[in-house]
Short mmCIF file of C-alpha atoms and ligand atoms in Angstrom, two decimals:
data_model
loop_
_atom_site.label_atom_id
_atom_site.label_comp_id
_atom_site.label_asym_id
_atom_site.label_seq_id
_atom_site.Cartn_x
_atom_site.Cartn_y
_atom_site.Cartn_z
CA MET A 16 45.15 -120.71 -62.31
CA SER A 17 43.33 -118.20 -65.17
CA GLN A 18 44.99 -116.66 -67.80
CA GLN A 19 43.13 -112.97 -65.83
CA ASP A 20 45.07 -113.85 -62.38
CA LEU A 21 48.93 -114.05 -64.85
CA LEU A 22 47.76 -110.45 -65.49
CA SER A 23 48.13 -106.88 -64.08
CA ASN A 24 45.62 -105.30 -62.33
CA THR A 25 47.58 -102.27 -64.56
CA VAL A 26 46.34 -104.21 -67.89
CA LEU A 27 43.15 -105.52 -65.61
CA ASN A 28 41.83 -101.72 -65.06
CA LEU A 29 42.93 -100.19 -68.89
CA GLN A 30 40.38 -99.72 -71.57
CA GLU A 31 40.99 -100.25 -74.94
CA SER A 32 41.29 -97.18 -77.72
CA ALA A 33 37.61 -97.22 -78.42
CA THR A 34 39.02 -95.41 -81.59
CA LEU A 35 41.63 -97.89 -82.92
CA LYS A 36 39.11 -100.88 -81.10
CA MET A 37 36.16 -100.06 -83.58
CA SER A 38 38.91 -98.89 -86.89
CA LYS A 39 39.57 -103.08 -85.88
CA MET A 40 36.44 -104.13 -86.02
CA ALA A 41 35.53 -102.31 -89.07
CA ARG A 42 38.08 -104.08 -90.76
CA GLU A 43 37.58 -107.56 -89.79
CA LEU A 44 33.57 -106.73 -91.04
CA LYS A 45 35.18 -105.37 -94.46
CA ALA A 46 36.99 -109.81 -94.36
CA GLN A 47 34.13 -111.19 -94.17
CA GLY A 48 32.76 -109.47 -97.00
CA HIS A 49 31.00 -106.71 -95.76
CA ASP A 50 31.20 -102.96 -97.74
CA VAL A 51 32.03 -100.69 -94.97
CA ILE A 52 33.56 -97.77 -94.34
CA SER A 53 35.54 -96.46 -91.47
CA LEU A 54 35.23 -93.63 -90.25
CA SER A 55 35.98 -94.69 -87.00
CA ILE A 56 39.90 -93.68 -86.77
CA GLY A 57 41.59 -89.87 -87.29
CA GLU A 58 43.78 -91.25 -89.49
CA PRO A 59 44.66 -88.16 -92.59
CA ASP A 60 44.47 -90.96 -95.87
CA PHE A 61 47.05 -88.61 -97.64
CA ASP A 62 49.96 -90.32 -98.41
CA THR A 63 53.23 -88.70 -96.66
CA PRO A 64 54.28 -85.91 -99.37
CA ALA A 65 57.11 -87.63 -101.93
CA PHE A 66 60.28 -85.03 -100.11
CA ILE A 67 59.67 -86.22 -97.06
CA ASN A 68 59.96 -90.05 -98.17
CA GLU A 69 62.99 -89.69 -99.83
CA ALA A 70 64.35 -87.49 -96.78
CA ALA A 71 63.98 -91.00 -95.55
CA LYS A 72 65.34 -92.72 -97.98
CA GLN A 73 69.10 -90.30 -98.17
CA ALA A 74 69.07 -90.80 -94.39
CA LEU A 75 69.24 -94.71 -94.50
CA ASP A 76 71.29 -94.14 -96.99
CA GLU A 77 73.62 -91.35 -95.39
CA GLY A 78 74.13 -94.66 -92.48
CA TYR A 79 71.28 -92.68 -90.27
CA THR A 80 70.57 -96.15 -88.51
CA HIS A 81 71.98 -96.25 -85.33
CA TYR A 82 70.72 -94.71 -81.55
CA THR A 83 70.67 -91.02 -81.68
CA PRO A 84 70.62 -89.14 -78.69
CA VAL A 85 67.47 -90.07 -75.74
CA PRO A 86 65.59 -86.80 -76.57
CA GLY A 87 66.31 -86.64 -80.43
CA LEU A 88 69.14 -85.78 -83.04
CA LEU A 89 70.78 -82.43 -82.16
CA GLU A 90 69.67 -81.64 -85.57
CA LEU A 91 65.69 -81.93 -85.51
CA ARG A 92 65.64 -80.39 -81.83
CA GLU A 93 67.09 -77.41 -83.49
CA ALA A 94 64.44 -77.67 -85.97
CA VAL A 95 61.27 -78.19 -83.91
CA CYS A 96 62.74 -74.77 -82.76
CA THR A 97 63.08 -72.90 -85.59
CA LYS A 98 59.37 -74.29 -86.09
CA LEU A 99 58.22 -73.61 -82.12
CA LYS A 100 59.87 -69.67 -83.24
CA ARG A 101 58.51 -69.04 -87.40
CA ASP A 102 54.81 -70.82 -86.78
CA ASN A 103 54.05 -69.73 -83.31
CA GLY A 104 56.18 -67.47 -81.84
CA LEU A 105 57.58 -69.54 -79.56
CA THR A 106 61.00 -69.47 -78.46
CA PHE A 107 62.55 -72.72 -77.28
CA GLU A 108 66.61 -74.23 -76.68
CA PRO A 109 66.73 -77.56 -77.87
CA THR A 110 67.83 -78.49 -74.81
CA ASN A 111 63.50 -77.66 -73.95
CA ILE A 112 62.67 -80.59 -77.25
CA VAL A 113 62.12 -83.97 -76.33
CA VAL A 114 61.17 -86.44 -79.48
CA SER A 115 59.25 -89.53 -79.18
CA ASN A 116 57.45 -91.86 -80.39
CA GLY A 117 54.13 -90.52 -81.59
CA ALA A 118 52.55 -87.64 -79.06
CA LYS A 119 50.77 -90.70 -77.16
CA GLN A 120 54.39 -91.30 -76.00
CA THR A 121 55.15 -87.69 -75.27
CA ILE A 122 51.86 -87.40 -72.90
CA TYR A 123 53.17 -91.45 -71.75
CA ASN A 124 56.62 -89.37 -71.09
CA LEU A 125 54.90 -86.42 -69.27
CA CYS A 126 51.59 -88.39 -67.38
CA GLN A 127 54.73 -90.76 -65.95
CA ALA A 128 57.66 -88.62 -65.40
CA MET A 129 54.88 -85.19 -63.73
CA ILE A 130 52.19 -87.52 -61.82
CA ASN A 131 51.93 -88.84 -58.79
CA PRO A 132 49.87 -91.12 -57.28
CA GLY A 133 46.06 -89.30 -55.85
CA ASP A 134 46.94 -86.55 -58.55
CA GLU A 135 44.65 -83.83 -60.77
CA VAL A 136 44.88 -83.74 -64.32
CA ILE A 137 42.08 -81.36 -65.62
CA ILE A 138 41.16 -82.90 -68.97
CA PHE A 139 38.78 -80.58 -70.76
CA THR A 140 36.31 -83.14 -71.40
CA PRO A 141 35.75 -83.83 -74.72
CA TYR A 142 38.47 -85.29 -74.30
CA TRP A 143 40.91 -87.39 -76.33
CA VAL A 144 40.76 -91.11 -75.49
CA SER A 145 43.13 -91.66 -74.00
CA TYR A 146 44.26 -89.20 -71.95
CA ILE A 147 42.27 -90.54 -69.44
CA GLU A 148 43.50 -93.91 -68.76
CA ILE A 149 47.45 -92.51 -69.76
CA VAL A 150 46.83 -90.79 -67.00
CA LYS A 151 45.41 -93.87 -64.33
CA LEU A 152 48.60 -95.46 -66.11
CA ALA A 153 50.16 -92.44 -63.92
CA GLY A 154 48.11 -93.16 -60.33
CA GLY A 155 46.33 -89.48 -61.62
CA VAL A 156 42.72 -89.00 -61.69
CA PRO A 157 41.38 -87.89 -63.75
CA VAL A 158 39.15 -83.82 -63.57
CA LEU A 159 36.60 -83.12 -66.23
CA VAL A 160 35.92 -79.64 -67.08
CA ALA A 161 33.20 -80.89 -69.52
CA ALA A 162 31.00 -78.52 -72.33
CA ASP A 163 28.37 -79.10 -74.65
CA VAL A 164 28.01 -78.56 -78.49
CA ASP A 165 25.43 -75.26 -77.22
CA GLN A 166 28.76 -74.06 -75.82
CA ASP A 167 30.54 -74.25 -78.60
CA TYR A 168 32.82 -78.41 -76.64
CA LYS A 169 34.94 -74.93 -74.98
CA VAL A 170 35.47 -74.94 -71.31
CA THR A 171 34.43 -71.14 -69.37
CA PRO A 172 38.06 -70.16 -67.61
CA ALA A 173 35.23 -69.46 -64.49
CA GLN A 174 34.66 -73.52 -65.27
CA VAL A 175 38.54 -74.20 -64.73
CA ALA A 176 39.09 -71.76 -62.51
CA ALA A 177 36.95 -73.79 -60.62
CA ALA A 178 38.40 -77.52 -60.87
CA ILE A 179 40.87 -75.94 -60.00
CA THR A 180 42.64 -77.61 -56.00
CA ASP A 181 46.03 -77.97 -54.25
CA LYS A 182 46.55 -81.39 -55.97
CA THR A 183 45.83 -79.85 -59.39
CA LYS A 184 49.36 -81.22 -60.60
CA PHE A 185 48.57 -80.12 -64.72
CA ILE A 186 45.86 -79.17 -67.79
CA LEU A 187 45.56 -81.50 -70.60
CA TYR A 188 43.50 -80.60 -72.99
CA SER A 189 43.67 -80.16 -77.40
CA SER A 190 43.33 -77.39 -79.28
CA PRO A 191 42.23 -77.76 -81.93
CA SER A 192 40.01 -80.23 -80.37
CA ASN A 193 39.82 -84.12 -81.02
CA PRO A 194 37.17 -84.94 -80.99
CA THR A 195 35.27 -81.95 -81.62
CA GLY A 196 37.25 -80.08 -83.66
CA SER A 197 36.91 -76.45 -82.19
CA VAL A 198 39.87 -74.55 -82.02
CA TYR A 199 40.21 -72.23 -78.72
CA THR A 200 40.32 -68.34 -80.18
CA LYS A 201 44.48 -66.31 -78.77
CA LYS A 202 41.28 -64.26 -76.81
CA GLU A 203 39.23 -67.45 -74.73
CA LEU A 204 43.13 -68.35 -74.39
CA GLU A 205 44.00 -65.51 -72.78
CA ALA A 206 41.33 -65.77 -70.34
CA LEU A 207 42.22 -68.73 -69.94
CA ALA A 208 45.45 -68.38 -68.88
CA GLN A 209 44.57 -64.99 -67.04
CA VAL A 210 42.89 -67.63 -64.42
CA ILE A 211 45.35 -70.66 -64.89
CA GLY A 212 48.34 -68.15 -63.95
CA PRO A 213 48.16 -67.21 -60.61
CA HIS A 214 48.53 -70.75 -59.14
CA GLU A 215 51.71 -72.05 -59.10
CA HIS A 216 51.65 -74.96 -59.26
CA VAL A 217 49.81 -75.99 -61.78
CA HIS A 218 51.25 -76.86 -65.41
CA ILE A 219 49.33 -76.47 -69.04
CA VAL A 220 50.39 -79.44 -71.69
CA SER A 221 48.74 -78.28 -75.05
CA ASP A 222 47.96 -79.81 -77.28
CA GLU A 223 48.29 -78.99 -80.43
CA ILE A 224 48.97 -82.43 -83.00
CA TYR A 225 46.52 -80.80 -84.97
CA GLU A 226 47.24 -77.39 -85.67
CA HIS A 227 48.14 -77.42 -89.35
CA ILE A 228 44.43 -78.62 -89.61
CA VAL A 229 43.39 -74.92 -88.78
CA PHE A 230 39.90 -73.52 -91.23
CA ASP A 231 38.66 -70.33 -89.40
CA GLY A 232 41.04 -67.95 -87.51
CA VAL A 233 44.92 -69.09 -86.95
CA HIS A 234 45.69 -71.69 -84.68
CA GLU A 235 47.18 -70.00 -80.63
CA SER A 236 49.18 -71.32 -78.14
CA ILE A 237 48.57 -70.40 -74.91
CA ALA A 238 52.47 -71.11 -74.54
CA GLN A 239 52.41 -67.56 -76.04
CA PHE A 240 51.55 -65.70 -72.46
CA GLU A 241 53.51 -64.50 -70.26
CA SER A 242 51.76 -65.51 -67.05
CA VAL A 243 51.79 -69.81 -68.09
CA ARG A 244 54.69 -69.69 -70.59
CA ASP A 245 57.71 -70.88 -67.78
CA ARG A 246 53.98 -73.31 -67.36
CA THR A 247 53.05 -74.50 -70.36
CA ILE A 248 53.58 -77.86 -72.06
CA VAL A 249 53.28 -78.36 -76.04
CA VAL A 250 52.82 -81.26 -77.07
CA ASN A 251 53.04 -82.30 -81.17
CA GLY A 252 53.77 -84.39 -83.56
CA MET A 253 54.46 -85.40 -87.21
CA SER A 254 51.28 -87.68 -87.72
CA LYS A 255 48.50 -85.71 -88.57
CA GLY A 256 49.37 -82.72 -90.53
CA PHE A 257 51.76 -84.44 -92.33
CA ALA A 258 50.80 -87.47 -92.67
CA MET A 259 53.14 -89.67 -91.59
CA THR A 260 50.68 -91.79 -88.51
CA GLY A 261 52.92 -94.56 -88.93
CA TRP A 262 55.88 -93.20 -88.65
CA ARG A 263 55.53 -92.36 -85.11
CA LEU A 264 57.12 -89.01 -84.61
CA GLY A 265 56.11 -86.87 -81.86
CA TYR A 266 57.90 -84.39 -79.84
CA MET A 267 57.24 -81.88 -76.77
CA ALA A 268 58.46 -78.41 -75.42
CA ALA A 269 59.46 -78.45 -72.51
CA PRO A 270 60.44 -76.51 -69.28
CA LYS A 271 64.46 -78.33 -69.30
CA PHE A 272 63.77 -80.17 -66.03
CA ILE A 273 61.05 -81.37 -67.02
CA ALA A 274 62.61 -81.95 -70.59
CA ALA A 275 64.88 -83.43 -68.73
CA ALA A 276 63.21 -85.48 -66.38
CA CYS A 277 61.09 -87.19 -69.75
CA THR A 278 64.09 -87.80 -71.12
CA LYS A 279 65.09 -89.99 -68.00
CA ILE A 280 62.36 -92.34 -68.64
CA GLN A 281 62.21 -92.71 -72.36
CA GLY A 282 65.95 -93.32 -72.05
CA GLN A 283 65.06 -96.25 -70.17
CA VAL A 284 62.00 -97.31 -71.78
CA THR A 285 62.51 -97.11 -76.34
CA SER A 286 65.45 -95.06 -76.13
CA GLY A 287 64.36 -92.76 -79.08
CA ALA A 288 62.08 -92.44 -81.56
CA THR A 289 63.64 -94.05 -85.67
CA ALA A 290 66.43 -92.63 -86.48
CA PHE A 291 65.48 -92.58 -90.47
CA GLY A 292 62.97 -90.76 -89.44
CA GLN A 293 64.11 -88.10 -87.12
CA LYS A 294 66.14 -87.31 -90.52
CA ALA A 295 62.83 -86.62 -92.70
CA ALA A 296 60.59 -84.99 -89.96
CA ALA A 297 63.48 -81.56 -90.04
CA THR A 298 63.27 -81.97 -93.90
CA ALA A 299 59.41 -81.20 -93.28
CA LEU A 300 59.87 -79.61 -90.40
CA LEU A 301 62.19 -76.54 -92.55
CA ALA A 302 59.88 -77.24 -95.42
CA ASP A 303 58.09 -73.94 -96.82
CA PRO A 304 54.47 -74.69 -94.26
CA LYS A 305 52.91 -74.51 -98.11
CA ALA A 306 53.95 -78.44 -98.63
CA THR A 307 51.12 -79.04 -97.04
CA GLN A 308 48.61 -76.02 -97.19
CA ASP A 309 46.36 -78.84 -100.35
CA MET A 310 45.72 -81.22 -97.70
CA MET A 311 44.17 -78.85 -95.90
CA ARG A 312 42.62 -77.77 -98.64
CA THR A 313 41.16 -80.52 -99.19
CA PHE A 314 40.27 -81.28 -94.87
CA LEU A 315 37.65 -78.20 -95.52
CA GLY A 316 35.81 -78.54 -98.21
CA ARG A 317 35.14 -82.46 -97.26
CA ARG A 318 34.08 -79.88 -93.62
CA GLU A 319 31.71 -78.65 -96.45
CA PHE A 320 30.04 -81.33 -97.82
CA VAL A 321 29.61 -83.22 -94.88
CA ILE A 322 28.37 -80.75 -92.44
CA GLY A 323 25.60 -79.69 -95.28
CA GLN A 324 24.78 -83.19 -95.51
CA LEU A 325 24.69 -83.83 -92.33
CA LYS A 326 22.23 -80.66 -91.64
CA GLU A 327 19.76 -82.10 -93.38
CA ILE A 328 19.43 -84.44 -90.76
CA GLU A 329 16.68 -83.58 -88.21
CA GLY A 330 17.58 -83.62 -84.80
CA LEU A 331 21.40 -83.99 -84.95
CA LYS A 332 22.31 -80.98 -82.47
CA LEU A 333 24.91 -79.89 -84.61
CA SER A 334 29.11 -77.49 -83.96
CA VAL A 335 30.94 -76.30 -87.20
CA PRO A 336 34.41 -77.19 -86.08
CA GLU A 337 37.33 -74.65 -86.72
CA GLY A 338 39.52 -77.20 -87.71
CA ALA A 339 40.41 -80.75 -87.13
CA PHE A 340 39.02 -83.52 -89.12
CA TYR A 341 35.91 -84.51 -86.41
CA ILE A 342 33.08 -83.74 -86.45
CA PHE A 343 30.89 -84.33 -82.85
CA PRO A 344 27.86 -84.48 -83.05
CA ASP A 345 25.12 -84.85 -79.75
CA CYS A 346 22.16 -87.66 -81.18
CA SER A 347 21.18 -87.34 -78.20
CA ASN A 348 17.85 -86.51 -79.61
CA PHE A 349 17.46 -90.24 -81.38
CA PHE A 350 18.45 -91.62 -78.17
CA GLY A 351 14.83 -93.54 -76.50
CA LYS A 352 13.78 -94.38 -80.59
CA SER A 353 14.31 -97.43 -82.13
CA TYR A 354 15.21 -98.87 -85.72
CA LYS A 355 15.22 -102.25 -86.97
CA GLY A 356 13.01 -102.80 -83.01
CA GLN A 357 15.75 -102.72 -81.52
CA VAL A 358 15.70 -99.09 -78.27
CA ILE A 359 18.64 -97.13 -79.13
CA LYS A 360 19.47 -96.36 -75.19
CA ASP A 361 22.58 -94.51 -75.80
CA SER A 362 25.95 -93.22 -77.91
CA ASN A 363 27.73 -97.22 -77.46
CA ASP A 364 24.39 -98.66 -79.00
CA LEU A 365 24.05 -96.20 -81.66
CA ALA A 366 27.56 -97.34 -83.02
CA ALA A 367 26.58 -100.01 -82.57
CA SER A 368 23.88 -100.69 -84.67
CA ILE A 369 25.59 -98.28 -87.71
CA LEU A 370 28.18 -100.61 -87.68
CA ASN A 371 26.08 -103.02 -87.89
CA ASN A 372 22.97 -102.35 -89.74
CA VAL A 373 24.18 -99.57 -92.53
CA HIS A 374 27.86 -100.43 -92.47
CA LEU A 375 28.96 -97.29 -91.08
CA ALA A 376 32.19 -97.54 -88.19
CA LEU A 377 31.90 -93.87 -86.04
CA VAL A 378 33.25 -93.46 -82.74
CA ALA A 379 30.45 -94.00 -79.71
CA GLY A 380 30.81 -89.81 -77.79
CA ALA A 381 31.41 -92.03 -74.40
CA ALA A 382 35.07 -93.38 -75.76
CA PHE A 383 35.37 -89.60 -75.57
CA GLY A 384 32.91 -88.35 -72.34
CA ALA A 385 30.63 -87.07 -74.29
CA PRO A 386 28.10 -90.48 -74.13
CA ASN A 387 24.60 -88.20 -76.25
CA CYS A 388 27.80 -87.39 -79.15
CA MET A 389 29.48 -89.89 -82.14
CA ARG A 390 32.13 -88.45 -84.00
CA ILE A 391 32.90 -88.92 -87.23
CA SER A 392 36.27 -88.57 -88.84
CA TYR A 393 35.76 -87.24 -92.02
CA ALA A 394 40.11 -87.72 -93.57
CA ALA A 395 37.91 -89.72 -96.00
CA SER A 396 37.90 -89.84 -99.65
CA GLN A 397 35.06 -87.76 -101.33
CA GLU A 398 33.23 -90.55 -102.84
CA GLN A 399 33.28 -92.90 -98.53
CA LEU A 400 32.32 -89.43 -97.70
CA ALA A 401 28.84 -89.49 -100.03
CA ASP A 402 28.12 -92.90 -99.57
CA ALA A 403 28.11 -92.38 -95.46
CA CYS A 404 26.19 -89.70 -95.21
CA ASN A 405 23.89 -91.67 -97.50
CA ARG A 406 23.97 -94.31 -95.28
CA LEU A 407 23.78 -91.88 -92.01
CA LYS A 408 20.20 -90.06 -93.77
CA GLU A 409 19.15 -93.37 -94.39
CA TYR A 410 20.04 -94.79 -90.36
CA PHE A 411 18.11 -91.69 -88.59
CA GLY A 412 15.02 -91.63 -91.44
CA SER A 413 14.89 -95.01 -90.77
CA MET A 414 14.20 -94.59 -86.65
CA VAL A 415 10.87 -94.03 -84.93
N1 PMP B 530 46.71 -86.59 -79.43
C1 PMP B 530 45.19 -85.90 -80.08
C2 PMP B 530 43.98 -84.72 -79.41
C3 PMP B 530 45.16 -86.58 -81.34
O1 PMP B 530 44.72 -86.76 -81.98
C4 PMP B 530 46.45 -88.11 -81.39
C5 PMP B 530 45.93 -88.95 -82.57
N2 PMP B 530 46.61 -89.86 -82.44
C6 PMP B 530 47.33 -87.52 -80.81
C7 PMP B 530 47.30 -87.05 -79.41
C8 PMP B 530 49.02 -88.87 -80.89
O2 PMP B 530 49.41 -88.93 -81.78
P1 PMP B 530 50.64 -89.88 -82.69
O3 PMP B 530 51.03 -90.50 -81.49
O4 PMP B 530 50.52 -89.99 -83.48
O5 PMP B 530 51.28 -89.02 -82.60
N1 LIG B 531 44.49 -89.77 -83.14
C1 LIG B 531 43.38 -90.79 -83.46
C2 LIG B 531 42.37 -90.93 -83.37
O1 LIG B 531 41.61 -90.47 -82.08
C3 LIG B 531 44.09 -92.35 -84.02
C4 LIG B 531 43.48 -92.85 -83.12
C5 LIG B 531 44.57 -93.39 -81.96
O2 LIG B 531 45.35 -93.15 -81.68
O3 LIG B 531 43.42 -93.51 -80.82
O4 LIG B 531 41.04 -91.11 -84.08
#
């Protein structure tokens, strides 16, 4: 019997996370002694602010080393409610909130709690890599609604209306978006809410994990609109805005029956998130939002720099991202051209060739449902970004 025979069909049919795979490949090349720059993973390069670390240390000393209630410490769920009111004008109670091991698990819980085999989930495309696989793990059928660079990667209400069927369970998207950095405006969200509103069987999962990283305009949540308020699940987490990726803390604000269903699943799977981490997260959420604004300003400076550099590469089609820390150029003008004798057919070829030849790790757009594009994460130092842009200019300049 082969090892494959010993594994489940579930895992055999599951795609490996392309973002995590690319950052692993970059680490391996680096370990072999190559000078690799990795702009592959979406992870702030800053350390967690010291006041948050201090809160965790204090919590350890105070004995927060035991199980917490499955959906999270009441103190943290109250802090999440305070934050949602303060930043988003949304009213929730602690029984609407479930804290999990990262927003990734929050989305996993939601899919397990809501999807029956054959149910459809409308996913705005380009999408974050894990959405598709998490939906499929629950037996759901992803229905892709796509927008390209000419649409600033934002779908229209007409596209969404055309995709809704009797089988639609929910609509899933991120704004600010990973991988495009696009941010839906209040007006655009209102128009989406208007077409979704009349479909009473359709929920919305609004992933707002990049809400603190918005450069132009302000972050808006679709949950503010009356027509969809009771059917919107807001997903958020500590990883991006507070540079807390390794803490594994995310949360949802959902209708109570959905929060209870997710708590039931979590109670059988993880029992909840780390106790002292939850205490620190409460401190972070209740702090003056100014505490993280310096990081945002730094990201803005980097966006300006990288966009300026990429504009010098003739043939790249760019949409200037309004948030998150990604740029998602359309590279299709280069498909069919060659680099050092190798024909580049698509974004997978391009990502592999850039990594192997100029030792720069990016992620192929195919992983995000956008095979014409490449994702560049600019959560890296100014020196690394300058070096990376030079490598890209050299690479594309040498294509024939
Ligand atoms: N949603 C989006 C759009 C993301 O980019 C990420 C990145 N990790 C997550 C959810 C999950 O974040 P985490 O599990 O670290 O909270
Ligand atoms: N969300 C980040 C990314 O897209 C982190 C890696 C992951 O969880 O996929 O790169």
